[in-house]
Coordinates of C-alpha atoms in Angstrom, one line a residue:
X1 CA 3.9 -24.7 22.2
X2 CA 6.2 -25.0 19.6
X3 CA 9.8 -24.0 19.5
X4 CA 10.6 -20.4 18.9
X5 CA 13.4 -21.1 15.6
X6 CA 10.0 -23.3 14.1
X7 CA 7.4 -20.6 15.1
X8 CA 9.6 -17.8 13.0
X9 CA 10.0 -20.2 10.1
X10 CA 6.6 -21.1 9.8
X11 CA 5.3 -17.2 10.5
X12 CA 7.9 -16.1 7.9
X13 CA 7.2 -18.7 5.1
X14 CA 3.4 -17.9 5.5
X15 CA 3.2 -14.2 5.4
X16 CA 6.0 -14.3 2.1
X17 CA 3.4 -16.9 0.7
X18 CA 1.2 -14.9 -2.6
X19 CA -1.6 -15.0 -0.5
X20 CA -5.4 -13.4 -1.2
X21 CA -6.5 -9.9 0.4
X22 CA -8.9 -12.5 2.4
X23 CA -6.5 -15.2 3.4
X24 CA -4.0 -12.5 4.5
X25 CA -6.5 -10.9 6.6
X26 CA -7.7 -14.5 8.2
X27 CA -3.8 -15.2 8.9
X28 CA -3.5 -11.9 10.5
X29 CA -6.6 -12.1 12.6
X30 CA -5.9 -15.7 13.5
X31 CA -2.4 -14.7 14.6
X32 CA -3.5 -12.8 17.7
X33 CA -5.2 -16.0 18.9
X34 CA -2.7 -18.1 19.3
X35 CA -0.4 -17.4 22.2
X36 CA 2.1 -14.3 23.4
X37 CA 5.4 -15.9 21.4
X38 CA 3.6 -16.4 18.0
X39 CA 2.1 -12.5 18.2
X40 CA 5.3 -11.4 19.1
X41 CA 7.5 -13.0 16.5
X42 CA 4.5 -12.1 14.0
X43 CA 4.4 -8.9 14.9
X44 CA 8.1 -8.1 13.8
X45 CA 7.4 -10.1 10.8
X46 CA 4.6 -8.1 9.8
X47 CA 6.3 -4.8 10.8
X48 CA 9.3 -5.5 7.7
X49 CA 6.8 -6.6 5.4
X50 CA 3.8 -4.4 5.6
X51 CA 0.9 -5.4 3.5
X52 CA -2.0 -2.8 3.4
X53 CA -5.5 -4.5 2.1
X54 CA -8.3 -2.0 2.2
X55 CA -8.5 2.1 2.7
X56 CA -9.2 2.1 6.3
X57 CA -6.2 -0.3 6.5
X58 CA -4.2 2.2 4.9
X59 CA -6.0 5.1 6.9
X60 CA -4.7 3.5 10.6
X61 CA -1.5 3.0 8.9
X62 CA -0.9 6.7 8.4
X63 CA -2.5 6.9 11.9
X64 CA 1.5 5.4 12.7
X65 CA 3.0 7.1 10.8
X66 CA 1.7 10.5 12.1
X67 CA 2.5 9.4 15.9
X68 CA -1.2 9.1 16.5
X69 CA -0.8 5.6 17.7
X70 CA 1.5 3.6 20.5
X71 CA 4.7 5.2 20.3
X72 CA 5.7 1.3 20.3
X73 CA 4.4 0.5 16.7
X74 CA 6.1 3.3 15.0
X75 CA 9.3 2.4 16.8
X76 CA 9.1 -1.1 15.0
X77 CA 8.1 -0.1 11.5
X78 CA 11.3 2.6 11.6
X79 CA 13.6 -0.4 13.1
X80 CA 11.9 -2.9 10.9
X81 CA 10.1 -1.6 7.9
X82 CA 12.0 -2.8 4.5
X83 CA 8.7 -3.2 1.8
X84 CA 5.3 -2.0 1.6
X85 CA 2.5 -3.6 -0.3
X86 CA -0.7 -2.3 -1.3
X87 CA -2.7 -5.4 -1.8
X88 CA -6.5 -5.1 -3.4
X89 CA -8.8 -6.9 -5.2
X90 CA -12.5 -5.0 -6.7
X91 CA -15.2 -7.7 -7.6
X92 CA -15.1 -6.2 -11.3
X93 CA -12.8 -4.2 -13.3
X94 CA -16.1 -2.6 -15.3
X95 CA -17.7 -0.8 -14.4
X96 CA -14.9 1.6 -12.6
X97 CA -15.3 4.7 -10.5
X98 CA -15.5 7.7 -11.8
X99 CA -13.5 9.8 -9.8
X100 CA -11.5 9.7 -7.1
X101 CA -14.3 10.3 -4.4
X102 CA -15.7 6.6 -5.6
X103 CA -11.9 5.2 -5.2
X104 CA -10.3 6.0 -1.8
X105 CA -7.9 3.6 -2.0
X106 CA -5.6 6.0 -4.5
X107 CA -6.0 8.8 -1.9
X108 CA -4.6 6.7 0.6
X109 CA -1.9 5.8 -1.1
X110 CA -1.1 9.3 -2.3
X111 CA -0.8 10.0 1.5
X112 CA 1.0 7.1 2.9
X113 CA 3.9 7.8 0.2
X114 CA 3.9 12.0 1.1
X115 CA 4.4 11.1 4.7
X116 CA 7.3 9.1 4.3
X117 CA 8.5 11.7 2.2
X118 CA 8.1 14.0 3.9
X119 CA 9.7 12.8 7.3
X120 CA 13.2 12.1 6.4
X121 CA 13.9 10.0 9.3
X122 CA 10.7 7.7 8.8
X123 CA 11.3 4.2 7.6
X124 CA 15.3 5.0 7.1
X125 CA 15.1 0.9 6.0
X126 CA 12.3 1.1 3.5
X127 CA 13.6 -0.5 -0.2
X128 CA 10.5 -1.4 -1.6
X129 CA 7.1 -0.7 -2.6
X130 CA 4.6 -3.0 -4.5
X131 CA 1.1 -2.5 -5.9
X132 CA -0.7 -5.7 -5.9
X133 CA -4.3 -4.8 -7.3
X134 CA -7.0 -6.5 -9.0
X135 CA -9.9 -5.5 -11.4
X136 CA -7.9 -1.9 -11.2
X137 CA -7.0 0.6 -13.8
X138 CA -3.9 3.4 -13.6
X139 CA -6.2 5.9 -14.1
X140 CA -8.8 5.5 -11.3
X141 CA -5.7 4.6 -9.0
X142 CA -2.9 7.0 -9.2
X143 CA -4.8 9.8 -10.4
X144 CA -2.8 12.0 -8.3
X145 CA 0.0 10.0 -7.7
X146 CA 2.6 11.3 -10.0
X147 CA 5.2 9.9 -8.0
X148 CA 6.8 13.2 -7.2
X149 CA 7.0 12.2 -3.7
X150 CA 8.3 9.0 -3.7
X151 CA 10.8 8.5 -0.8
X152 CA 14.2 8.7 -1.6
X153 CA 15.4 5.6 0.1
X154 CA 13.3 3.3 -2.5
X155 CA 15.4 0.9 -4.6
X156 CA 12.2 -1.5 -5.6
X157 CA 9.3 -0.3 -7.6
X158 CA 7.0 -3.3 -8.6
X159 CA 3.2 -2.8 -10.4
X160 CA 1.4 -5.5 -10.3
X161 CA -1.6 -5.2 -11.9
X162 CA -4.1 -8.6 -12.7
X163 CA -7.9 -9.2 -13.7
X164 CA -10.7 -11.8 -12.5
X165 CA -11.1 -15.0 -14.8
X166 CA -14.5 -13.0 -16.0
X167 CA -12.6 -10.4 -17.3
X168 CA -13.2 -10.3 -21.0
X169 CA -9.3 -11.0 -23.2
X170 CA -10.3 -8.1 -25.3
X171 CA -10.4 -5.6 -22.8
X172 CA -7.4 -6.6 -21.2
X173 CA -5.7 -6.7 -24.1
X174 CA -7.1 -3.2 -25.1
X175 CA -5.7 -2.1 -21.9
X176 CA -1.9 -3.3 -22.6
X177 CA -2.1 -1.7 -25.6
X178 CA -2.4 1.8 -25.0
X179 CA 0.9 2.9 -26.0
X180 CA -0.2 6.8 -25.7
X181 CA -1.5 6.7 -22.4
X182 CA 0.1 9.2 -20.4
X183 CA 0.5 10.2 -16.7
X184 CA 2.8 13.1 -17.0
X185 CA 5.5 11.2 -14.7
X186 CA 8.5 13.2 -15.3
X187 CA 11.7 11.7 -17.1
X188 CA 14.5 10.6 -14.5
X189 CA 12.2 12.1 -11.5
X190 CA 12.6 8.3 -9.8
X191 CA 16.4 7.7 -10.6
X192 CA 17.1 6.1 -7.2
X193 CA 15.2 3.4 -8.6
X194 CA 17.2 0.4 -9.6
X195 CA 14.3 -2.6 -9.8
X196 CA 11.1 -1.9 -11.7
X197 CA 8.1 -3.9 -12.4
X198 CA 5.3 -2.7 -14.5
X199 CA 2.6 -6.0 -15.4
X200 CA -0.7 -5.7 -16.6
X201 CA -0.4 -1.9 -17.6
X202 CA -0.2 -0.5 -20.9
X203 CA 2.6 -0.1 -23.0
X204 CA 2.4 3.9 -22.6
X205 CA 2.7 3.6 -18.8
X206 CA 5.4 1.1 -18.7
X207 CA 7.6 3.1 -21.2
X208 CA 7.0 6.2 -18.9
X209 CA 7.8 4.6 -15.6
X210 CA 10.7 3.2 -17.6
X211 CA 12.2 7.0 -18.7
X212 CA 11.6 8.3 -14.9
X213 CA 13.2 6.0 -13.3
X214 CA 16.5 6.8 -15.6
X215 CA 16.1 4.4 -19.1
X216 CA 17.6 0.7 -19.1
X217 CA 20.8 2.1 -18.5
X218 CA 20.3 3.1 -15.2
X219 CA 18.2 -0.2 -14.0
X220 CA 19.8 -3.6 -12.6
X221 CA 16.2 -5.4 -13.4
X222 CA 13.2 -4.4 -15.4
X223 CA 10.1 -6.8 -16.1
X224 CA 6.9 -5.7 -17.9
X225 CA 4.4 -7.5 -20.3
X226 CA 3.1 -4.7 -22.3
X227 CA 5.4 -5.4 -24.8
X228 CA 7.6 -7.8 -26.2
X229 CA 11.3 -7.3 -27.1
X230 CA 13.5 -9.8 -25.6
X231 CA 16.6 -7.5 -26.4
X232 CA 15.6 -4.6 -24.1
X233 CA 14.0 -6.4 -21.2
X234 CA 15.9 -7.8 -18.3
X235 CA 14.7 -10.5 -16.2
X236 CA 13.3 -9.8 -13.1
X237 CA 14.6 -11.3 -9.8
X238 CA 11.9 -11.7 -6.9
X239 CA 13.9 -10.3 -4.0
X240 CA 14.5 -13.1 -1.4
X241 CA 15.0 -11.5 2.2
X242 CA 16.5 -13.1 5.1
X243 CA 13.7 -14.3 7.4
X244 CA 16.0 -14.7 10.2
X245 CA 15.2 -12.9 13.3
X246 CA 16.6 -13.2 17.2
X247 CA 14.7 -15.8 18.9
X248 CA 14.0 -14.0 21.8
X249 CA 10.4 -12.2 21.2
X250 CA 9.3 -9.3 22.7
X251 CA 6.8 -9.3 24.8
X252 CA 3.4 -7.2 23.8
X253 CA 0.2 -6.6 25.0
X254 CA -1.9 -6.4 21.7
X255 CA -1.0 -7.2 17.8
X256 CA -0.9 -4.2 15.3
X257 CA -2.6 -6.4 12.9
X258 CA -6.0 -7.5 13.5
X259 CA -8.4 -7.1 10.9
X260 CA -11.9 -6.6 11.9
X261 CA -14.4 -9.4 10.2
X262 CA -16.0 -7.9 7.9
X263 CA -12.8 -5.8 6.8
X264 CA -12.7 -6.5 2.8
X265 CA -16.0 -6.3 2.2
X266 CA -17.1 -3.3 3.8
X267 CA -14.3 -0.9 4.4
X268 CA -15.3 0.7 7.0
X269 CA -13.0 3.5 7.9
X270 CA -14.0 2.8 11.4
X271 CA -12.5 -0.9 11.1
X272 CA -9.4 -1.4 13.6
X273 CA -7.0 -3.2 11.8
X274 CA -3.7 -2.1 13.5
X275 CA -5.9 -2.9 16.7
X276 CA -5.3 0.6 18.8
X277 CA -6.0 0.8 22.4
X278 CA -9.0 3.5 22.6
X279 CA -6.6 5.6 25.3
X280 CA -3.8 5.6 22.6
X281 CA -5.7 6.6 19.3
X282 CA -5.9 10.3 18.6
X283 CA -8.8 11.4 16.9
X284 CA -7.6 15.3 16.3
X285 CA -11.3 15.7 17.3
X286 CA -12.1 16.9 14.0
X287 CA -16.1 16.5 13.1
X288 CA -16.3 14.5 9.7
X289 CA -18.9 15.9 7.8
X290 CA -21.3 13.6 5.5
X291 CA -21.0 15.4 1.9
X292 CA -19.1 14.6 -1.6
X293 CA -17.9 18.0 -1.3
X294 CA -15.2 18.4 -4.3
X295 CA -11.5 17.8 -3.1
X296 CA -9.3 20.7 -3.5
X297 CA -5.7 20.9 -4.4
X298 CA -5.2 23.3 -1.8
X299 CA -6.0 20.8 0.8
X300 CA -2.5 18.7 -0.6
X301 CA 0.3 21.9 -0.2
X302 CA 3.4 20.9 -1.1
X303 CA 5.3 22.3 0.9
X304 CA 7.8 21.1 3.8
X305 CA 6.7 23.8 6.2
X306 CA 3.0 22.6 6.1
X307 CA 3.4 19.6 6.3
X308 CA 1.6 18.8 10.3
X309 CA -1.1 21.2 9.1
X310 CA -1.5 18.8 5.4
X311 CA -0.9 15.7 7.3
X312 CA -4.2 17.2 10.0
X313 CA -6.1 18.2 6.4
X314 CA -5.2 15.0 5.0
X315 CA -6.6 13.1 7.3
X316 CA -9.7 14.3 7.8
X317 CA -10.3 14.7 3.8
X318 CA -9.7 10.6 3.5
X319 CA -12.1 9.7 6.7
X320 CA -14.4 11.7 5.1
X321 CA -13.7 10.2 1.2
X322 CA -14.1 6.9 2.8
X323 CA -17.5 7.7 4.7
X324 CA -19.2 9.1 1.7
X325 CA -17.6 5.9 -0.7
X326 CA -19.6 3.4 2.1
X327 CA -22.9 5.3 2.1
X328 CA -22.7 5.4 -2.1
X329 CA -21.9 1.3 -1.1
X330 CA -25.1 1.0 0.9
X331 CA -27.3 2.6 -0.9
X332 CA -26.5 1.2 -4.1
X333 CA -27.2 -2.2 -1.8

């Protein structure tokens, strides 16, 4: 076995590495399989940078961060947790979904970010949050994410936004230049915001993400491609975060990260990802029903003091998203 002090550095360098949706989920999987020390150490590595590849991904995620899961995981991610990545690739950018029902992946997020805004004490170390998505579009993605909810302790705001090699230059440049586009972000509603990225959007989007999180003024880096105008843009840093962690490991009986093999391709909201022990994973015992019923509002209240019965609701409405989107999946197959 190698030493501990090589283990972290190799662990650390690897999961920092740009790598693939698939080549993440293969170095997650393959992790579990190699002795006690190296799941340990890539456990707590894993824990402060959390990358999210797929809806049911996402869906056991939230299964944490609701206290459905081993009281041990959500102990690490509130020690641990600094960034959050929502890494995705679609084979295709056209043709899109047409509504949210045939895009899960936005509802998803939409949740992950109410939760942790809604639980003061979750996360207490979180600083950033990154969208790395390809073949995607803003508005099949965040139609309801209006950022309104976006946890206060958030410093980092990247969008990350790229196309396949097939993608044809004219729609992608049709895209960035959309300077009306609009998704009613309010100015200076993200003002705790002090790094944004906004690539591969359109001008519109970038200059509205720009104005809520406070103007140039109140930034110490802004990057985005939508326009060019070397006088207003500032350069963008890529944070670097210490990788240094105590070289004693814990000591574990299962990884939180194990994709299941088929993961990416099918997203199966039954996949175990965050590999739950069956005794330890609620399942609120809610029946999920097989309909594209409409989503209503009124299932997402607002407000503080219903927030166990929306985080109950939410739940079951994205199981059940994600059960109709695979059934559209296999038919269409």
């Amino acid at each position: 076995m190698l030493p501990t002090e090589l283990c972290q550095e190799i662990i650390s360098t690897l999961w920092a590495s740009p790598l693939s949706p698939s080549e993440r989920a293969t170095f997650i999987k393959s992790s579990s399989l190699v002795s006690r020390t190296w799941n340990a150490i890539f456990t707590r590595v894993s824990s402060r940078d959390v990358h999210i590849l797929s809806s049911s991904h996402g869906l056991q995620f939230i299964d944490i961060l609701l206290g459905n899961a081993r009281t041990f995981h959500l102990q690490l991610l509130d020690q641990l947790c600094h960034s959050i990545t929502i890494q995705h690739s679609n084979k295709a950018l056209l043709p899109g979904p047409e509504n949210e029902k045939d895009q899960p992946l936005g509802l998803v997020i939409y949740a992950i970010l109410d939760i942790i805004f809604m639980s003061p004490d979750r996360l207490p170390s979180l600083r950033r949050i990154s969208f790395n998505l390809e073949n995607y579009l803003m508005e099949t993605i965040f139609t309801r994410n209006k950022f309104l909810y976006l946890p206060p302790q958030i410093e980092e705001l990247e969008f990350g936004f790229s196309y396949s090699d097939d993608t044809d230059p004219l729609v992608i440049q049709a895209i960035k230049s959309r300077s009306y586009e609009s998704f009613d972000i309010p100015p200076h509603s993200m003002t705790h915001i002090r790094k944004l990225r906004v690539l591969g959007t359109s001008s519109g989007v970038a200059k509205e993400l720009l104005e809520a999180c406070g103007g140039y003024s109140n930034l110490e880096l802004f990057e985005q491609d939508a326009w060019k105008d070397a006088s207003v843009t500032k350069t963008w840093q890529t944070p670097v975060f210490s990788t240094s962690e105590s070289s004693s490991s814990p000591s574990i009986n299962s990884p939180p990260l194990v994709p299941d093999g088929d993961e990416l391709e099918a997203d199966d909201e039954e996949a175990d990802i965050w590999n739950f022990d069956s005794e330890s994973e609620n399942t609120d015992g809610a029946t999920l029903v097989d309909d594209s019923s409409a989503i209503e509002e009124a299932h997402w209240p607002a407000h503080k003091e219903n927030m166990r019965v929306r985080n109950f609701f939410s739940r079951r409405i994205l199981r059940r998203v994600l059960r109709v989107f695979r059934r559209r999946q296999q038919a269409q197959d």
